[in-house]
PDB file of C-alpha atoms and ligand atoms in Angstrom:
ATOM      1  CA  MET A   1       0.000   0.000   0.000  1.00  0.00           C
ATOM      2  CA  PRO A   2       1.302   3.524  -0.741  1.00  0.00           C
ATOM      3  CA  ARG A   3       2.298   5.975   1.944  1.00  0.00           C
ATOM      4  CA  ASP A   4      -0.691   7.554   3.728  1.00  0.00           C
ATOM      5  CA  PRO A   5      -0.079  11.301   4.247  1.00  0.00           C
ATOM      6  CA  GLU A   6      -2.421  11.250   7.281  1.00  0.00           C
ATOM      7  CA  CYS A   7      -0.636   8.342   8.974  1.00  0.00           C
ATOM      8  CA  LEU A   8       1.549   9.177  11.991  1.00  0.00           C
ATOM      9  CA  PHE A   9       4.061   6.379  11.367  1.00  0.00           C
ATOM     10  CA  CYS A  10       4.298   7.128   7.611  1.00  0.00           C
ATOM     11  CA  ARG A  11       5.165  10.686   8.636  1.00  0.00           C
ATOM     12  CA  ILE A  12       7.739   9.501  11.188  1.00  0.00           C
ATOM     13  CA  ILE A  13       9.354   7.233   8.541  1.00  0.00           C
ATOM     14  CA  ALA A  14       9.478  10.202   6.138  1.00  0.00           C
ATOM     15  CA  GLY A  15      11.160  12.332   8.822  1.00  0.00           C
ATOM     16  CA  GLU A  16       8.269  14.837   8.912  1.00  0.00           C
ATOM     17  CA  ILE A  17       7.773  14.073  12.597  1.00  0.00           C
ATOM     18  CA  PRO A  18      10.900  13.575  14.687  1.00  0.00           C
ATOM     19  CA  SER A  19      11.631  10.242  16.354  1.00  0.00           C
ATOM     20  CA  LYS A  20      14.516   8.518  18.085  1.00  0.00           C
ATOM     21  CA  LYS A  21      15.489   6.161  15.277  1.00  0.00           C
ATOM     22  CA  VAL A  22      17.369   2.999  16.203  1.00  0.00           C
ATOM     23  CA  TYR A  23      17.427   1.222  12.820  1.00  0.00           C
ATOM     24  CA  GLU A  24      16.520   1.789   9.174  1.00  0.00           C
ATOM     25  CA  ASP A  25      16.900  -0.078   5.891  1.00  0.00           C
ATOM     26  CA  ALA A  26      14.984  -0.167   2.605  1.00  0.00           C
ATOM     27  CA  GLU A  27      11.974  -1.970   4.102  1.00  0.00           C
ATOM     28  CA  VAL A  28      12.088  -1.537   7.871  1.00  0.00           C
ATOM     29  CA  PHE A  29      12.207   1.411  10.315  1.00  0.00           C
ATOM     30  CA  ALA A  30      12.591   1.155  14.106  1.00  0.00           C
ATOM     31  CA  PHE A  31      12.372   3.859  16.765  1.00  0.00           C
ATOM     32  CA  GLU A  32      11.777   4.429  20.465  1.00  0.00           C
ATOM     33  CA  ASP A  33       8.191   4.493  21.705  1.00  0.00           C
ATOM     34  CA  ILE A  34       7.268   7.974  22.987  1.00  0.00           C
ATOM     35  CA  ARG A  35       5.500   6.492  26.066  1.00  0.00           C
ATOM     36  CA  PRO A  36       7.758   3.586  27.057  1.00  0.00           C
ATOM     37  CA  GLN A  37       6.081   0.784  29.015  1.00  0.00           C
ATOM     38  CA  ALA A  38       9.394  -0.907  29.899  1.00  0.00           C
ATOM     39  CA  PRO A  39      13.097   0.073  30.113  1.00  0.00           C
ATOM     40  CA  VAL A  40      13.361  -0.989  26.448  1.00  0.00           C
ATOM     41  CA  HIS A  41      10.319  -0.178  24.301  1.00  0.00           C
ATOM     42  CA  LEU A  42      10.941   0.014  20.576  1.00  0.00           C
ATOM     43  CA  LEU A  43       8.529   0.070  17.636  1.00  0.00           C
ATOM     44  CA  ILE A  44       9.480  -1.827  14.490  1.00  0.00           C
ATOM     45  CA  VAL A  45       7.478  -0.891  11.413  1.00  0.00           C
ATOM     46  CA  PRO A  46       7.455  -1.676   7.698  1.00  0.00           C
ATOM     47  CA  LYS A  47       8.029   1.328   5.435  1.00  0.00           C
ATOM     48  CA  GLU A  48       5.015   0.158   3.456  1.00  0.00           C
ATOM     49  CA  HIS A  49       1.695   1.366   4.888  1.00  0.00           C
ATOM     50  CA  ILE A  50      -0.190  -1.725   6.103  1.00  0.00           C
ATOM     51  CA  PRO A  51      -2.934  -0.747   8.618  1.00  0.00           C
ATOM     52  CA  THR A  52      -3.104  -3.863  10.818  1.00  0.00           C
ATOM     53  CA  VAL A  53      -1.641  -7.347  11.116  1.00  0.00           C
ATOM     54  CA  ALA A  54      -4.951  -8.600   9.686  1.00  0.00           C
ATOM     55  CA  ASP A  55      -4.007  -6.844   6.420  1.00  0.00           C
ATOM     56  CA  VAL A  56      -0.673  -8.659   6.033  1.00  0.00           C
ATOM     57  CA  PRO A  57      -0.680 -10.571   2.738  1.00  0.00           C
ATOM     58  CA  ALA A  58       0.052 -14.316   2.928  1.00  0.00           C
ATOM     59  CA  GLY A  59       3.753 -14.986   2.514  1.00  0.00           C
ATOM     60  CA  TRP A  60       4.690 -11.282   2.749  1.00  0.00           C
ATOM     61  CA  PRO A  61       8.498 -11.409   3.157  1.00  0.00           C
ATOM     62  CA  VAL A  62       8.748  -8.132   5.112  1.00  0.00           C
ATOM     63  CA  MET A  63       6.943  -9.782   8.061  1.00  0.00           C
ATOM     64  CA  GLY A  64       9.949 -12.023   8.577  1.00  0.00           C
ATOM     65  CA  ARG A  65      12.268  -9.030   8.299  1.00  0.00           C
ATOM     66  CA  LEU A  66      10.303  -7.239  11.061  1.00  0.00           C
ATOM     67  CA  VAL A  67      10.704 -10.218  13.395  1.00  0.00           C
ATOM     68  CA  GLU A  68      14.370 -10.572  12.466  1.00  0.00           C
ATOM     69  CA  THR A  69      14.877  -6.868  13.285  1.00  0.00           C
ATOM     70  CA  ALA A  70      13.118  -7.244  16.658  1.00  0.00           C
ATOM     71  CA  ASN A  71      15.378 -10.176  17.520  1.00  0.00           C
ATOM     72  CA  ARG A  72      18.527  -8.329  16.463  1.00  0.00           C
ATOM     73  CA  LEU A  73      17.590  -5.199  18.442  1.00  0.00           C
ATOM     74  CA  ALA A  74      16.801  -7.370  21.491  1.00  0.00           C
ATOM     75  CA  LYS A  75      20.297  -8.819  21.208  1.00  0.00           C
ATOM     76  CA  GLU A  76      21.838  -5.355  20.824  1.00  0.00           C
ATOM     77  CA  LYS A  77      19.936  -4.185  23.916  1.00  0.00           C
ATOM     78  CA  GLU A  78      21.227  -7.284  25.753  1.00  0.00           C
ATOM     79  CA  LEU A  79      17.779  -8.548  26.724  1.00  0.00           C
ATOM     80  CA  ILE A  80      19.318 -11.856  27.729  1.00  0.00           C
ATOM     81  CA  PHE A  81      16.556 -12.793  30.192  1.00  0.00           C
ATOM     82  CA  GLY A  82      13.877 -12.448  27.519  1.00  0.00           C
ATOM     83  CA  TYR A  83      11.586  -9.940  25.938  1.00  0.00           C
ATOM     84  CA  ARG A  84       8.104  -9.537  24.586  1.00  0.00           C
ATOM     85  CA  VAL A  85       7.095  -8.828  20.973  1.00  0.00           C
ATOM     86  CA  VAL A  86       3.531  -7.519  20.706  1.00  0.00           C
ATOM     87  CA  ILE A  87       1.229  -6.658  17.809  1.00  0.00           C
ATOM     88  CA  ASN A  88      -2.067  -5.075  18.782  1.00  0.00           C
ATOM     89  CA  CYS A  89      -4.817  -5.535  16.196  1.00  0.00           C
ATOM     90  CA  ARG A  90      -7.779  -3.125  16.144  1.00  0.00           C
ATOM     91  CA  ALA A  91      -9.848  -1.689  18.990  1.00  0.00           C
ATOM     92  CA  ASP A  92     -10.195  -4.600  21.428  1.00  0.00           C
ATOM     93  CA  ALA A  93      -6.406  -5.038  21.509  1.00  0.00           C
ATOM     94  CA  GLY A  94      -5.899  -1.292  22.042  1.00  0.00           C
ATOM     95  CA  GLN A  95      -4.366  -0.479  18.650  1.00  0.00           C
ATOM     96  CA  GLU A  96      -3.967   3.312  18.465  1.00  0.00           C
ATOM     97  CA  VAL A  97      -1.886   3.772  15.345  1.00  0.00           C
ATOM     98  CA  PHE A  98      -3.152   2.053  12.204  1.00  0.00           C
ATOM     99  CA  HIS A  99       0.216   1.367  10.615  1.00  0.00           C
ATOM    100  CA  LEU A 100       1.478  -2.137  11.390  1.00  0.00           C
ATOM    101  CA  HIS A 101       4.074  -2.154  14.185  1.00  0.00           C
ATOM    102  CA  LEU A 102       5.784  -4.648  16.440  1.00  0.00           C
ATOM    103  CA  HIS A 103       6.398  -3.531  20.013  1.00  0.00           C
ATOM    104  CA  LEU A 104       9.701  -4.820  21.387  1.00  0.00           C
ATOM    105  CA  LEU A 105       9.500  -4.656  25.190  1.00  0.00           C
ATOM    106  CA  GLY A 106      12.197  -5.706  27.614  1.00  0.00           C
ATOM    107  CA  GLY A 107      14.277  -4.967  30.666  1.00  0.00           C
ATOM    108  CA  ARG A 108      11.634  -6.031  33.188  1.00  0.00           C
ATOM    109  CA  LYS A 109       9.340  -8.973  33.920  1.00  0.00           C
ATOM    110  CA  PHE A 110       5.924  -9.097  32.242  1.00  0.00           C
ATOM    111  CA  SER A 111       2.802 -10.738  33.588  1.00  0.00           C
ATOM    112  CA  TRP A 112       0.682 -13.254  31.712  1.00  0.00           C
ATOM    113  CA  PRO A 113      -2.093 -13.120  30.656  1.00  0.00           C
ATOM    114  CA  PRO A 114      -1.918  -9.480  29.583  1.00  0.00           C
ATOM    115  CA  GLY A 115      -4.617  -7.216  31.023  1.00  0.00           C
TER     116      GLY A 115
HETATM  117  P1  5GP B   1      -0.602   0.612  19.526  1.00  0.00           P
HETATM  118  O1  5GP B   1      -1.454   0.922  20.714  1.00  0.00           O
HETATM  119  O2  5GP B   1      -1.182   1.143  18.245  1.00  0.00           O
HETATM  120  O3  5GP B   1      -0.207  -0.841  19.449  1.00  0.00           O
HETATM  121  O4  5GP B   1       0.755   1.353  19.786  1.00  0.00           O
HETATM  122  C1  5GP B   1       1.049   2.637  19.347  1.00  0.00           C
HETATM  123  C2  5GP B   1       2.294   3.085  20.074  1.00  0.00           C
HETATM  124  O5  5GP B   1       2.773   4.241  19.437  1.00  0.00           O
HETATM  125  C3  5GP B   1       2.043   3.435  21.537  1.00  0.00           C
HETATM  126  O6  5GP B   1       2.861   2.632  22.378  1.00  0.00           O
HETATM  127  C4  5GP B   1       2.413   4.922  21.611  1.00  0.00           C
HETATM  128  O7  5GP B   1       3.091   5.262  22.808  1.00  0.00           O
HETATM  129  C5  5GP B   1       3.293   5.112  20.401  1.00  0.00           C
HETATM  130  N1  5GP B   1       3.241   6.440  19.842  1.00  0.00           N
HETATM  131  C6  5GP B   1       2.111   7.193  19.620  1.00  0.00           C
HETATM  132  N2  5GP B   1       2.439   8.370  19.068  1.00  0.00           N
HETATM  133  C7  5GP B   1       3.806   8.365  18.940  1.00  0.00           C
HETATM  134  C8  5GP B   1       4.742   9.320  18.438  1.00  0.00           C
HETATM  135  O8  5GP B   1       4.391  10.409  17.977  1.00  0.00           O
HETATM  136  N3  5GP B   1       6.063   8.971  18.470  1.00  0.00           N
HETATM  137  C9  5GP B   1       6.482   7.754  18.953  1.00  0.00           C
HETATM  138  N4  5GP B   1       7.804   7.526  18.945  1.00  0.00           N
HETATM  139  N5  5GP B   1       5.615   6.844  19.440  1.00  0.00           N
HETATM  140  C10 5GP B   1       4.303   7.138  19.423  1.00  0.00           C
HETATM  141 ZN1   ZN B   2       1.395   4.521   7.554  1.00  0.00          ZN
END
């Protein structure tokens, strides 16, 4: 899907809205969450505008690249005791920004099940 000029994360990727970038390549962009819920809280997003995980096409190779990036950043942040990778989908899951993103959370213990 093309870039959505109204989309917050499309605008962050384009540099129109500042962010604390931690990684970028041709397909993937990663930055610090503005309201961190853990000592490490990064957002990993595709450059392509995909609204939710439910919109991910079958076999879409960028999905694997997003997971790979989360794992590499977790290693760089030395989250040796573990970490959580979260994708919220639509209202019941609390999705606020409708541009697909993985949350990488770490540096503390998390409870299960989530609230
Ligand atoms: P969601 O609830 O959609 O899964 O997560 C959206 C995340 O984006 C939230 O954790 C929120 O703190 C973060 N966020 C919202 N607006 C901004 C922003 O302008 N900059 C950054 N870096 N993060 C944002
Ligand atoms: Zn977008």
